[in-house]
Amino acid sequence: MSLRKIAVLTSGGDAPGMNAAIRAVVRAALDRGVEVDGVIRGYSGLINNDFVPMDLRSVSDIIHRGGTFLCTARCPEFKTEEGLQTAIENCRARNIDGLVVIGGDGSFRGAQDLSKRGFPCVGIPGTIDNDISCCEHTIGYDTALNTCMELVDKLRDTSQSHDRCSVVEVMGRHAGYLALNVGVAVGATCILVPEIAFDLQKDVIDRVREMMKTGKKHFIIVVAEGIGGTVEIAKKIEEETGIETRATILGHVQRGGSPTLIDRVLASQMGYHAVELLLSGKSNRVVTIQHDTVGDYDIEEALKMKKPFDRDMYEMALRISI
């Protein structure tokens, strides 16, 4: 069966660079004579029949914009057989032969479910957490890193002015890649991540005390969201050390902003490759980047993979932040 029309959607949390990926998908498909529909609000749009025809100008002037102009939403109904069948029926009614899903691992499970039911899907990793194990860099990760770094740098200015300790929470519910790299970039005194167990007294409070003895007067502690209790950690540090300590939760500002050059290029490469996969008759694939080369994995294989946490970098960060 020749490919006549495909659809593209964004699912899960938004990430800078998603618009660049949409743009690449739309234009790569149109260049090959394949029609494209955009799906509004992810899998909810598939179920609610919320499609919009796309042309070359539909994706003009979006490569530099953060977020996703197709919008995104969580969709519990899509996890049901009824929801899946409704989505497939809606796509078939519009003569859609394949789907590109831009999102994280939860989004890929949805794409896998569709593929198992005979509807071709390809996933593109878009998440600021960088927690897709088969992919070295996910769309949005580089922009989020730079956003966090800039915000923590601003916090450092006021922490230094007041001889304070700033405990900064960055995103990463189950993964500490964002926290680790931001921590290294800002010279954090301590970095707390889900992958490495820590003792607050020994690894944070005692460390701050020892550094105070060397004349250090202000501190940055970077905490991954998955650790939790950021405000309590700040209170405990202040109680134990006497240094004024403030907790700052960066929150969803980390998801926003114009994507960096790296994310724009990566998104463009991945979007183009996703269309090539569908054109070649492949399905149930996730586009990846490994060693600066774009490739792809079977979704089931990709979801089973575990991304190792860089403990060497973590140890290096501790040794040079004294």
Short mmCIF file of N, CA, C and O in Angstrom, two decimals, residues 62 80 113 128 187 207 211 228 262-263 279 319:
data_model
loop_
_atom_site.label_atom_id
_atom_site.label_comp_id
_atom_site.label_asym_id
_atom_site.label_seq_id
_atom_site.Cartn_x
_atom_site.Cartn_y
_atom_site.Cartn_z
N ILE A 62 7.51 28.75 12.67
CA ILE A 62 7.31 28.07 13.96
C ILE A 62 8.58 27.40 14.47
O ILE A 62 8.63 26.95 15.61
N THR A 80 -7.62 2.63 26.82
CA THR A 80 -8.67 1.63 26.73
C THR A 80 -8.79 1.12 25.30
O THR A 80 -8.43 1.82 24.34
N ASP A 113 0.76 0.57 20.90
CA ASP A 113 -0.58 -0.03 20.93
C ASP A 113 -1.27 0.10 19.58
O ASP A 113 -1.94 -0.83 19.12
N ILE A 128 12.09 17.09 27.95
CA ILE A 128 13.22 17.80 28.53
C ILE A 128 13.98 16.95 29.53
O ILE A 128 15.09 17.28 29.92
N GLY A 187 28.37 24.85 38.96
CA GLY A 187 29.29 24.63 40.07
C GLY A 187 28.59 24.38 41.39
O GLY A 187 29.01 24.88 42.44
N ARG A 207 28.81 18.78 54.43
CA ARG A 207 29.62 19.30 53.32
C ARG A 207 29.59 20.82 53.30
O ARG A 207 30.62 21.48 53.12
N MET A 211 32.82 23.43 53.94
CA MET A 211 33.18 24.46 52.97
C MET A 211 33.11 25.85 53.59
O MET A 211 33.85 26.75 53.19
N GLY A 228 12.04 15.29 45.86
CA GLY A 228 10.96 15.83 46.70
C GLY A 228 11.48 16.52 47.94
O GLY A 228 12.67 16.45 48.28
N ILE A 262 20.84 23.47 18.80
CA ILE A 262 20.95 22.01 18.87
C ILE A 262 19.58 21.35 18.78
O ILE A 262 19.38 20.39 18.04
N ASP A 263 18.61 21.87 19.53
CA ASP A 263 17.27 21.28 19.51
C ASP A 263 16.57 21.48 18.18
O ASP A 263 15.82 20.60 17.71
N LEU A 279 7.52 6.05 4.88
CA LEU A 279 7.54 5.88 3.42
C LEU A 279 8.12 4.54 3.01
O LEU A 279 7.74 3.96 1.98
N ARG A 319 33.99 16.50 43.34
CA ARG A 319 35.41 16.75 43.60
C ARG A 319 35.85 18.18 43.24
O ARG A 319 36.79 18.72 43.84
#
